[in-house]
CSV table of N, CA, C and O in Angstrom, one decimal:
chain,number,residue,atom,x,y,z
A,1,MET,N,17.3,42.5,-132.7
A,1,MET,CA,17.0,41.6,-131.5
A,1,MET,C,18.2,41.0,-131.4
A,1,MET,O,18.1,39.7,-131.2
A,2,SER,N,19.4,42.1,-131.2
A,2,SER,CA,20.9,41.1,-131.7
A,2,SER,C,21.1,40.6,-130.0
A,2,SER,O,22.7,39.7,-130.1
A,3,GLU,N,21.2,41.2,-128.9
A,3,GLU,CA,21.7,40.9,-128.3
A,3,GLU,C,20.8,39.5,-127.1
A,3,GLU,O,19.8,39.4,-127.5
A,4,GLU,N,21.3,38.8,-126.4
A,4,GLU,CA,21.1,37.6,-126.4
A,4,GLU,C,20.4,37.9,-124.3
A,4,GLU,O,20.7,38.8,-123.8
A,5,ILE,N,19.4,37.2,-124.7
A,5,ILE,CA,18.1,37.5,-123.6
A,5,ILE,C,18.3,36.0,-122.7
A,5,ILE,O,18.4,35.3,-122.8
A,6,ARG,N,18.7,36.8,-121.3
A,6,ARG,CA,18.7,35.9,-119.8
A,6,ARG,C,17.6,35.8,-118.9
A,6,ARG,O,17.0,36.8,-119.1
A,7,ALA,N,17.4,34.6,-118.3
A,7,ALA,CA,16.8,35.0,-117.4
A,7,ALA,C,17.3,35.7,-116.3
A,7,ALA,O,18.6,35.3,-116.3
A,8,LEU,N,16.8,36.1,-115.7
A,8,LEU,CA,17.5,37.3,-114.1
A,8,LEU,C,17.0,35.8,-113.1
A,8,LEU,O,16.4,35.2,-113.0
A,9,ASP,N,18.3,36.1,-111.7
A,9,ASP,CA,18.4,35.0,-111.1
A,9,ASP,C,17.7,36.1,-110.1
A,9,ASP,O,16.8,36.5,-110.0
A,10,GLU,N,16.7,35.3,-108.9
A,10,GLU,CA,16.1,35.9,-107.8
A,10,GLU,C,16.2,37.0,-107.2
A,10,GLU,O,15.2,37.6,-107.9
A,11,ASP,N,17.7,37.5,-106.6
A,11,ASP,CA,18.0,38.6,-106.0
A,11,ASP,C,17.6,39.5,-107.4
A,11,ASP,O,17.3,40.6,-106.9
A,12,GLU,N,18.0,39.1,-109.0
A,12,GLU,CA,18.1,40.4,-109.4
A,12,GLU,C,16.2,40.7,-109.8
A,12,GLU,O,16.4,41.4,-110.1
A,13,ILE,N,15.8,40.0,-110.0
A,13,ILE,CA,13.4,40.1,-109.9
A,13,ILE,C,13.8,40.8,-108.9
A,13,ILE,O,12.9,41.9,-109.2
A,14,LEU,N,14.2,40.6,-107.0
A,14,LEU,CA,13.6,41.2,-106.1
A,14,LEU,C,13.7,42.5,-106.1
A,14,LEU,O,13.1,43.4,-106.1
A,15,ALA,N,15.2,42.7,-106.5
A,15,ALA,CA,16.1,44.3,-106.9
A,15,ALA,C,14.8,44.6,-107.8
A,15,ALA,O,14.6,45.9,-107.6
A,16,GLY,N,14.7,44.2,-109.4
A,16,GLY,CA,13.1,45.2,-109.8
A,16,GLY,C,12.7,45.2,-109.4
A,16,GLY,O,11.4,46.5,-109.6
A,17,LEU,N,11.4,44.0,-108.5
A,17,LEU,CA,10.7,44.9,-107.5
A,17,LEU,C,10.5,45.3,-107.0
A,17,LEU,O,8.9,46.2,-106.7
A,18,LEU,N,12.1,46.0,-106.3
A,18,LEU,CA,11.3,47.6,-105.4
A,18,LEU,C,11.0,48.5,-105.8
A,18,LEU,O,10.6,49.5,-105.4
A,19,ALA,N,11.3,48.6,-107.7
A,19,ALA,CA,10.3,49.9,-108.2
A,19,ALA,C,9.2,49.5,-108.3
A,19,ALA,O,8.5,50.1,-109.5
A,20,LEU,N,8.8,48.4,-108.4
A,20,LEU,CA,7.4,47.8,-109.1
A,20,LEU,C,7.0,47.5,-107.7
A,20,LEU,O,6.1,46.1,-107.8
A,21,PRO,N,5.6,48.5,-107.2
A,21,PRO,CA,5.8,47.7,-105.4
A,21,PRO,C,4.5,46.8,-105.5
A,21,PRO,O,4.2,45.8,-104.6
A,22,HIS,N,3.0,46.9,-106.4
A,22,HIS,CA,2.2,46.7,-107.0
A,22,HIS,C,2.0,44.9,-107.6
A,22,HIS,O,1.3,43.9,-107.6
A,23,TRP,N,3.5,44.9,-107.8
A,23,TRP,CA,4.1,43.4,-108.8
A,23,TRP,C,4.2,42.3,-108.0
A,23,TRP,O,4.8,42.9,-106.8
A,24,ARG,N,4.0,41.8,-108.4
A,24,ARG,CA,4.6,40.6,-107.3
A,24,ARG,C,4.8,39.5,-108.6
A,24,ARG,O,4.6,39.2,-109.4
A,25,LEU,N,6.2,38.3,-107.6
A,25,LEU,CA,6.6,37.1,-108.1
A,25,LEU,C,5.3,36.2,-108.0
A,25,LEU,O,5.9,36.1,-106.9
A,26,GLU,N,5.0,35.4,-109.0
A,26,GLU,CA,4.2,34.8,-108.5
A,26,GLU,C,4.4,33.6,-110.0
A,26,GLU,O,4.1,33.3,-111.4
A,27,GLY,N,4.5,32.0,-109.7
A,27,GLY,CA,4.5,31.1,-110.7
A,27,GLY,C,5.6,31.3,-111.5
A,27,GLY,O,5.3,31.2,-113.2
A,28,GLY,N,7.2,31.7,-111.5
A,28,GLY,CA,7.5,32.3,-112.4
A,28,GLY,C,7.1,33.5,-113.2
A,28,GLY,O,8.1,33.4,-114.3
A,29,CYS,N,6.5,33.9,-113.3
A,29,CYS,CA,5.9,35.3,-114.0
A,29,CYS,C,5.8,36.2,-112.6
A,29,CYS,O,5.9,36.2,-111.6
A,30,LEU,N,5.7,38.0,-113.7
A,30,LEU,CA,5.6,39.0,-112.5
A,30,LEU,C,3.9,39.1,-113.3
A,30,LEU,O,3.9,39.1,-114.4
A,31,VAL,N,3.9,39.5,-111.7
A,31,VAL,CA,2.6,39.7,-112.1
A,31,VAL,C,2.0,41.0,-111.4
A,31,VAL,O,2.0,41.2,-110.3
A,32,ARG,N,0.8,41.3,-111.6
A,32,ARG,CA,0.5,42.6,-111.3
A,32,ARG,C,-1.2,42.7,-111.6
A,32,ARG,O,-2.0,42.2,-112.7
A,33,ASP,N,-2.1,42.7,-110.3
A,33,ASP,CA,-4.1,42.9,-110.9
A,33,ASP,C,-4.5,44.7,-111.1
A,33,ASP,O,-4.0,45.3,-110.1
A,34,TYR,N,-4.7,45.2,-111.6
A,34,TYR,CA,-5.3,46.9,-111.7
A,34,TYR,C,-5.9,46.6,-111.8
A,34,TYR,O,-7.7,45.6,-112.2
A,35,ARG,N,-7.0,47.1,-110.8
A,35,ARG,CA,-8.9,47.0,-110.7
A,35,ARG,C,-9.4,48.6,-111.8
A,35,ARG,O,-8.7,49.0,-111.3
A,36,SER,N,-9.8,48.0,-111.7
A,36,SER,CA,-11.1,49.5,-112.5
A,36,SER,C,-12.9,49.5,-111.9
A,36,SER,O,-12.8,49.0,-111.0
A,37,GLY,N,-12.9,50.7,-112.7
A,37,GLY,CA,-14.1,50.8,-112.4
A,37,GLY,C,-15.3,50.2,-113.4
A,37,GLY,O,-16.8,50.7,-113.1
A,38,GLY,N,-14.7,49.0,-113.6
A,38,GLY,CA,-16.4,48.5,-114.8
A,38,GLY,C,-15.8,47.7,-116.4
A,38,GLY,O,-14.7,48.5,-116.0
A,39,TRP,N,-16.2,47.2,-116.1
A,39,TRP,CA,-16.1,46.9,-117.8
A,39,TRP,C,-15.9,47.5,-118.9
A,39,TRP,O,-14.4,46.6,-119.3
A,40,LYS,N,-16.2,48.3,-119.0
A,40,LYS,CA,-15.7,49.4,-120.0
A,40,LYS,C,-14.1,49.7,-119.7
A,40,LYS,O,-13.3,49.9,-120.5
A,41,ALA,N,-14.1,50.3,-118.3
A,41,ALA,CA,-12.9,50.6,-118.2
A,41,ALA,C,-11.2,49.1,-118.2
A,41,ALA,O,-10.4,49.5,-118.7
A,42,THR,N,-12.0,48.3,-117.6
A,42,THR,CA,-10.9,46.6,-118.3
A,42,THR,C,-10.7,47.0,-119.5
A,42,THR,O,-9.6,46.5,-120.1
A,43,LEU,N,-11.6,47.0,-120.6
A,43,LEU,CA,-11.4,46.5,-121.7
A,43,LEU,C,-10.2,47.9,-122.2
A,43,LEU,O,-9.5,47.7,-123.1
A,44,MET,N,-10.5,48.9,-121.8
A,44,MET,CA,-9.6,50.1,-121.8
A,44,MET,C,-8.2,49.8,-121.3
A,44,MET,O,-7.4,50.1,-122.6
A,45,VAL,N,-8.0,49.6,-120.1
A,45,VAL,CA,-6.8,48.7,-119.5
A,45,VAL,C,-6.2,48.0,-120.2
A,45,VAL,O,-4.9,47.9,-120.6
A,46,ALA,N,-6.8,46.3,-120.9
A,46,ALA,CA,-6.4,46.0,-121.5
A,46,ALA,C,-5.6,46.2,-123.0
A,46,ALA,O,-5.0,46.1,-123.2
A,47,GLY,N,-6.9,47.6,-123.5
A,47,GLY,CA,-5.6,47.7,-124.6
A,47,GLY,C,-4.9,48.6,-124.4
A,47,GLY,O,-4.0,48.4,-125.6
A,48,VAL,N,-5.0,49.2,-123.7
A,48,VAL,CA,-3.4,50.3,-123.4
A,48,VAL,C,-2.3,49.0,-123.3
A,48,VAL,O,-0.7,49.2,-123.7
A,49,VAL,N,-2.8,47.9,-122.7
A,49,VAL,CA,-1.2,47.0,-122.2
A,49,VAL,C,-1.4,46.6,-123.1
A,49,VAL,O,-0.1,45.8,-123.7
A,50,GLY,N,-1.8,45.8,-123.8
A,50,GLY,CA,-1.8,45.0,-125.8
A,50,GLY,C,-1.1,46.1,-126.4
A,50,GLY,O,-0.1,45.9,-126.8
A,51,HIS,N,-1.4,47.4,-126.8
A,51,HIS,CA,-1.1,48.4,-127.1
A,51,HIS,C,0.8,48.4,-126.3
A,51,HIS,O,1.8,49.2,-127.5
A,52,LEU,N,0.9,49.1,-125.4
A,52,LEU,CA,2.4,49.0,-125.1
A,52,LEU,C,3.1,47.7,-125.8
A,52,LEU,O,4.0,47.6,-126.2
A,53,ALA,N,2.0,46.5,-125.3
A,53,ALA,CA,3.2,45.1,-125.6
A,53,ALA,C,3.9,44.9,-126.9
A,53,ALA,O,5.1,44.6,-127.5
A,54,GLU,N,2.7,45.1,-127.9
A,54,GLU,CA,3.2,44.9,-129.3
A,54,GLU,C,3.9,45.9,-129.7
A,54,GLU,O,4.8,45.9,-130.9
A,55,ALA,N,3.9,47.5,-129.1
A,55,ALA,CA,5.1,48.3,-129.4
A,55,ALA,C,6.3,47.9,-129.0
A,55,ALA,O,7.6,48.1,-129.9
A,56,ALA,N,6.4,47.1,-128.0
A,56,ALA,CA,7.8,46.8,-127.3
A,56,ALA,C,8.0,45.3,-128.2
A,56,ALA,O,9.0,44.6,-127.3
A,57,TRP,N,7.1,44.6,-128.5
A,57,TRP,CA,6.9,43.5,-129.2
A,57,TRP,C,7.4,42.7,-128.1
A,57,TRP,O,8.4,41.7,-128.1
A,58,HIS,N,7.1,42.6,-127.1
A,58,HIS,CA,6.7,41.7,-126.3
A,58,HIS,C,5.8,40.8,-125.6
A,58,HIS,O,5.0,42.4,-124.9
A,59,HIS,N,5.1,40.1,-125.4
A,59,HIS,CA,3.6,40.4,-124.5
A,59,HIS,C,3.4,38.9,-123.9
A,59,HIS,O,3.6,37.9,-123.8
A,60,PRO,N,2.9,39.9,-123.1
A,60,PRO,CA,2.2,39.5,-121.6
A,60,PRO,C,0.7,38.7,-121.8
A,60,PRO,O,0.0,38.6,-122.9
A,61,GLU,N,0.4,37.8,-120.5
A,61,GLU,CA,-0.8,37.0,-120.6
A,61,GLU,C,-1.8,37.8,-119.8
A,61,GLU,O,-1.3,38.4,-118.9
A,62,LEU,N,-3.1,38.3,-120.0
A,62,LEU,CA,-3.8,39.0,-119.7
A,62,LEU,C,-5.0,38.4,-119.4
A,62,LEU,O,-5.3,37.7,-119.9
A,63,GLU,N,-5.7,38.5,-118.1
A,63,GLU,CA,-7.1,37.6,-117.9
A,63,GLU,C,-7.8,39.1,-117.7
A,63,GLU,O,-7.2,39.5,-116.9
A,64,LEU,N,-8.9,39.0,-118.0
A,64,LEU,CA,-9.6,40.1,-117.3
A,64,LEU,C,-10.9,39.3,-117.4
A,64,LEU,O,-11.8,38.9,-117.7
A,65,SER,N,-11.5,40.5,-116.2
A,65,SER,CA,-12.7,39.9,-115.3
A,65,SER,C,-13.7,41.5,-115.3
A,65,SER,O,-13.1,42.6,-116.0
A,66,TRP,N,-15.1,40.9,-115.1
A,66,TRP,CA,-15.7,43.1,-115.0
A,66,TRP,C,-15.1,44.1,-114.5
A,66,TRP,O,-14.6,45.2,-115.2
A,67,ASP,N,-14.1,43.8,-113.3
A,67,ASP,CA,-13.2,45.0,-112.6
A,67,ASP,C,-12.0,44.4,-112.5
A,67,ASP,O,-11.6,45.4,-111.6
A,68,ARG,N,-11.6,44.4,-113.3
A,68,ARG,CA,-9.6,43.5,-112.9
A,68,ARG,C,-9.0,43.1,-114.3
A,68,ARG,O,-10.2,42.5,-115.4
A,69,VAL,N,-8.2,43.2,-114.8
A,69,VAL,CA,-7.0,43.2,-115.6
A,69,VAL,C,-5.7,42.7,-114.6
A,69,VAL,O,-5.3,43.5,-113.8
A,70,ARG,N,-5.5,41.3,-114.8
A,70,ARG,CA,-4.4,40.2,-114.7
A,70,ARG,C,-3.4,40.6,-115.5
A,70,ARG,O,-3.8,40.0,-116.9
A,71,VAL,N,-1.9,41.1,-115.2
A,71,VAL,CA,-1.2,40.6,-115.8
A,71,VAL,C,0.0,40.0,-115.7
A,71,VAL,O,0.3,40.3,-114.7
A,72,ARG,N,0.2,39.2,-116.8
A,72,ARG,CA,1.7,38.1,-116.2
A,72,ARG,C,2.7,38.3,-117.5
A,72,ARG,O,2.3,38.6,-118.5
A,73,LEU,N,4.1,38.4,-116.7
A,73,LEU,CA,4.5,38.9,-117.5
A,73,LEU,C,5.8,37.6,-117.8
A,73,LEU,O,6.7,38.2,-116.4
A,74,SER,N,6.9,36.9,-118.4
A,74,SER,CA,7.6,36.5,-118.2
A,74,SER,C,8.3,36.3,-120.0
A,74,SER,O,7.5,36.4,-121.0
A,75,THR,N,9.2,35.7,-120.1
A,75,THR,CA,9.7,35.6,-121.1
A,75,THR,C,10.0,34.0,-121.8
A,75,THR,O,10.2,33.5,-120.6
A,76,HIS,N,9.0,33.4,-122.5
A,76,HIS,CA,9.5,31.7,-123.1
A,76,HIS,C,11.4,31.5,-123.4
A,76,HIS,O,11.3,30.6,-123.5
A,77,SER,N,11.3,32.3,-124.5
A,77,SER,CA,13.0,32.1,-124.9
A,77,SER,C,13.9,31.3,-124.0
A,77,SER,O,14.5,30.3,-123.7
A,78,PRO,N,14.3,32.0,-122.9
A,78,PRO,CA,15.0,31.5,-121.5
A,78,PRO,C,14.4,31.2,-120.6
A,78,PRO,O,15.1,30.4,-119.7
A,79,ARG,N,13.2,31.6,-120.6
A,79,ARG,CA,12.3,30.5,-119.7
A,79,ARG,C,12.1,31.1,-118.2
A,79,ARG,O,12.8,30.3,-117.3
A,80,GLY,N,12.4,32.6,-118.6
A,80,GLY,CA,12.1,33.1,-116.9
A,80,GLY,C,11.7,34.7,-117.4
A,80,GLY,O,11.2,34.9,-117.8
A,81,ILE,N,12.0,35.6,-116.0
A,81,ILE,CA,11.9,36.8,-116.3
A,81,ILE,C,13.3,37.4,-116.5
A,81,ILE,O,13.5,36.9,-116.2
A,82,THR,N,13.1,38.0,-117.7
A,82,THR,CA,14.4,38.5,-118.1
A,82,THR,C,14.2,40.5,-117.7
A,82,THR,O,12.9,40.7,-117.7
A,83,ALA,N,14.8,41.2,-118.5
A,83,ALA,CA,14.9,42.7,-118.3
A,83,ALA,C,14.3,43.3,-118.9
A,83,ALA,O,13.5,44.4,-118.4
A,84,ARG,N,13.6,42.5,-120.1
A,84,ARG,CA,12.3,43.4,-120.9
A,84,ARG,C,11.2,42.8,-119.9
A,84,ARG,O,10.1,43.9,-120.2
A,85,ASP,N,10.8,42.0,-119.1
A,85,ASP,CA,9.6,41.5,-118.7
A,85,ASP,C,9.5,43.7,-117.9
A,85,ASP,O,8.5,43.7,-117.3
A,86,LEU,N,10.8,43.1,-116.8
A,86,LEU,CA,10.8,44.6,-115.7
A,86,LEU,C,10.5,45.8,-116.4
A,86,LEU,O,10.0,46.6,-116.3
A,87,ALA,N,11.3,45.2,-117.6
A,87,ALA,CA,11.2,47.1,-118.6
A,87,ALA,C,9.5,47.5,-119.2
A,87,ALA,O,9.4,48.1,-118.7
A,88,LEU,N,9.5,46.7,-119.4
A,88,LEU,CA,7.7,46.0,-120.0
A,88,LEU,C,6.7,46.5,-118.6
A,88,LEU,O,5.1,47.9,-118.8
A,89,ALA,N,7.1,46.1,-117.5
A,89,ALA,CA,6.1,46.3,-116.3
A,89,ALA,C,6.4,47.5,-115.5
A,89,ALA,O,5.2,48.0,-115.7
A,90,ARG,N,7.5,48.3,-115.8
A,90,ARG,CA,7.7,49.9,-115.6
A,90,ARG,C,6.6,50.6,-116.9
A,90,ARG,O,6.3,51.6,-116.5
A,91,LYS,N,7.0,50.3,-117.9
A,91,LYS,CA,6.1,51.5,-118.6
A,91,LYS,C,4.8,51.2,-118.7
A,91,LYS,O,3.4,51.9,-118.4
A,92,ILE,N,4.6,49.6,-118.2
A,92,ILE,CA,2.6,49.9,-117.4
A,92,ILE,C,1.8,50.3,-116.9
A,92,ILE,O,1.4,51.3,-116.5
A,93,GLU,N,3.4,50.3,-116.0
A,93,GLU,CA,3.0,51.1,-114.8
A,93,GLU,C,2.7,52.8,-114.9
A,93,GLU,O,1.8,52.9,-114.4
A,94,GLU,N,3.3,52.6,-115.3
A,94,GLU,CA,3.1,54.4,-115.6
A,94,GLU,C,2.3,55.2,-116.4
A,94,GLU,O,2.0,55.6,-116.5
A,95,VAL,N,1.9,54.5,-117.5
A,95,VAL,CA,0.4,54.2,-117.8
A,95,VAL,C,0.0,54.6,-117.8
A,95,VAL,O,-1.1,55.6,-118.2
A,96,VAL,N,-0.7,53.1,-117.2
A,96,VAL,CA,-2.0,52.7,-116.9
A,96,VAL,C,-2.2,53.8,-115.3
A,96,VAL,O,-3.0,54.3,-115.2
A,97,HIS,N,-1.5,53.9,-114.2
A,97,HIS,CA,-1.9,55.1,-113.7
A,97,HIS,C,-1.1,56.2,-113.5
A,97,HIS,O,-1.5,57.2,-112.8
A,98,TRP,N,-1.1,56.9,-115.1
A,98,TRP,CA,-0.9,58.3,-114.8
A,98,TRP,C,-2.0,59.0,-114.8
A,98,TRP,O,-3.0,58.9,-115.1
A,99,GLN,N,-1.7,59.8,-114.1
A,99,GLN,CA,-3.3,61.1,-113.3
A,99,GLN,C,-2.6,62.7,-114.3
A,99,GLN,O,-2.1,62.9,-113.1
A,100,PRO,N,-3.9,62.8,-115.1
A,100,PRO,CA,-3.4,64.2,-115.2
A,100,PRO,C,-3.8,65.4,-114.6
A,100,PRO,O,-2.7,66.6,-114.4
A,101,ALA,N,-4.5,64.9,-113.6
A,101,ALA,CA,-4.9,65.8,-112.3
A,101,ALA,C,-3.4,66.0,-111.7
A,101,ALA,O,-3.0,67.9,-111.4
A,102,ARG,N,-2.7,65.3,-111.0
A,102,ARG,CA,-1.4,65.3,-110.4
A,102,ARG,C,0.0,66.2,-111.1
A,102,ARG,O,0.2,66.9,-110.5
A,103,GLU,N,-0.9,66.5,-112.9
A,103,GLU,CA,0.4,67.3,-113.4
A,103,GLU,C,0.8,69.0,-113.2
A,103,GLU,O,1.2,69.1,-113.8
A,104,GLY,N,-0.7,69.2,-112.8
A,104,GLY,CA,-1.5,70.6,-113.5
A,104,GLY,C,-1.6,70.7,-115.5
A,104,GLY,O,-1.6,69.5,-115.6
A,105,GLY,N,-2.3,71.5,-115.0
A,105,GLY,CA,-2.3,71.7,-116.4
A,105,GLY,C,-3.1,71.7,-117.3
A,105,GLY,O,-4.9,71.9,-116.2
A,106,ALA,N,-4.0,71.6,-118.5
A,106,ALA,CA,-5.0,71.8,-119.5
A,106,ALA,C,-6.2,70.2,-119.0
A,106,ALA,O,-7.5,70.2,-119.4
A,107,LEU,N,-5.6,68.8,-118.4
A,107,LEU,CA,-6.1,68.1,-118.6
A,107,LEU,C,-6.2,67.6,-117.0
A,107,LEU,O,-5.2,67.5,-116.5
A,108,GLU,N,-7.4,67.3,-117.1
A,108,GLU,CA,-7.7,67.7,-115.8
A,108,GLU,C,-8.3,65.5,-115.0
A,108,GLU,O,-8.3,65.8,-113.7
A,109,GLY,N,-8.2,64.9,-115.8
A,109,GLY,CA,-8.5,63.7,-114.9
A,109,GLY,C,-9.5,62.9,-114.9
A,109,GLY,O,-10.6,64.1,-114.9
A,110,THR,N,-9.9,61.8,-114.7
A,110,THR,CA,-11.4,61.5,-114.3
A,110,THR,C,-11.3,62.0,-113.1
A,110,THR,O,-10.5,61.5,-112.4
A,111,PRO,N,-13.2,62.0,-112.9
A,111,PRO,CA,-13.9,62.2,-111.6
A,111,PRO,C,-13.4,60.8,-110.8
A,111,PRO,O,-14.6,60.5,-111.1
A,112,ASN,N,-12.4,60.3,-110.3
A,112,ASN,CA,-12.4,58.8,-109.8
A,112,ASN,C,-14.0,58.6,-108.4
A,112,ASN,O,-13.9,58.1,-108.1
A,113,ALA,N,-13.6,60.5,-107.9
A,113,ALA,CA,-14.4,60.4,-106.6
A,113,ALA,C,-15.9,59.7,-107.1
A,113,ALA,O,-16.6,59.2,-106.0
A,114,ASP,N,-16.5,59.9,-108.0
A,114,ASP,CA,-18.0,60.0,-108.6
A,114,ASP,C,-18.4,58.5,-109.0
A,114,ASP,O,-17.5,57.7,-110.2
A,115,GLU,N,-18.4,56.9,-108.4
A,115,GLU,CA,-18.8,56.0,-109.3
A,115,GLU,C,-19.0,55.5,-110.8
A,115,GLU,O,-19.2,55.3,-111.3
A,116,ARG,N,-19.8,57.5,-110.8
A,116,ARG,CA,-20.2,56.7,-112.7
A,116,ARG,C,-19.2,56.7,-113.1
A,116,ARG,O,-19.4,56.9,-114.4
A,117,PHE,N,-18.0,57.5,-113.2
A,117,PHE,CA,-17.1,57.6,-113.9
A,117,PHE,C,-15.7,57.3,-113.4
A,117,PHE,O,-14.7,57.7,-114.6
A,118,ARG,N,-15.8,56.3,-112.6
A,118,ARG,CA,-14.2,55.6,-112.1
A,118,ARG,C,-13.8,54.8,-113.1
A,118,ARG,O,-14.4,54.6,-114.1
A,119,TYR,N,-12.4,55.0,-113.1
A,119,TYR,CA,-11.8,54.4,-114.5
A,119,TYR,C,-11.1,53.7,-114.1
A,119,TYR,O,-11.2,52.3,-113.8
A,120,ILE,N,-10.0,53.9,-113.3
A,120,ILE,CA,-9.0,52.6,-111.8
A,120,ILE,C,-8.7,53.4,-110.8
A,120,ILE,O,-9.1,54.9,-110.2
A,121,ARG,N,-8.7,52.2,-110.5
A,121,ARG,CA,-8.8,52.0,-108.4
A,121,ARG,C,-7.4,52.5,-108.4
A,121,ARG,O,-6.5,51.6,-108.1
A,122,TYR,N,-6.8,53.9,-108.7
A,122,TYR,CA,-5.8,54.0,-108.4
A,122,TYR,C,-5.0,53.2,-106.6
A,122,TYR,O,-5.8,53.5,-105.9
A,123,ASP,N,-3.6,52.3,-106.6
A,123,ASP,CA,-3.0,52.4,-105.6
A,123,ASP,C,-2.4,53.3,-104.4
A,123,ASP,O,-2.3,54.2,-105.0
């Protein structure tokens, strides 16, 4: 943590959000709601976000309900949104919305058309 962390101004935040269309600026935080297929999937999404946050040493607020995970990102030390928040949001988005079936290959992915197996409600 040798570099100084600075809060981004509104124009920088809005520019960063262009690459994160399902994220929004709300109450001084970057916010994203992930819809899941139910409680088990909600817990898995929360676990993924928790793993990524811990690996990045940058910790969001999470709000869980039966079929939703709300992620809120901001940085406490400069009291605002920083480049770290945008970087973690991009990584969370990449991992949570990974769909192996779209890549081809050996991994077929979750059969989301069948409600019994639905995992994430992909945007």
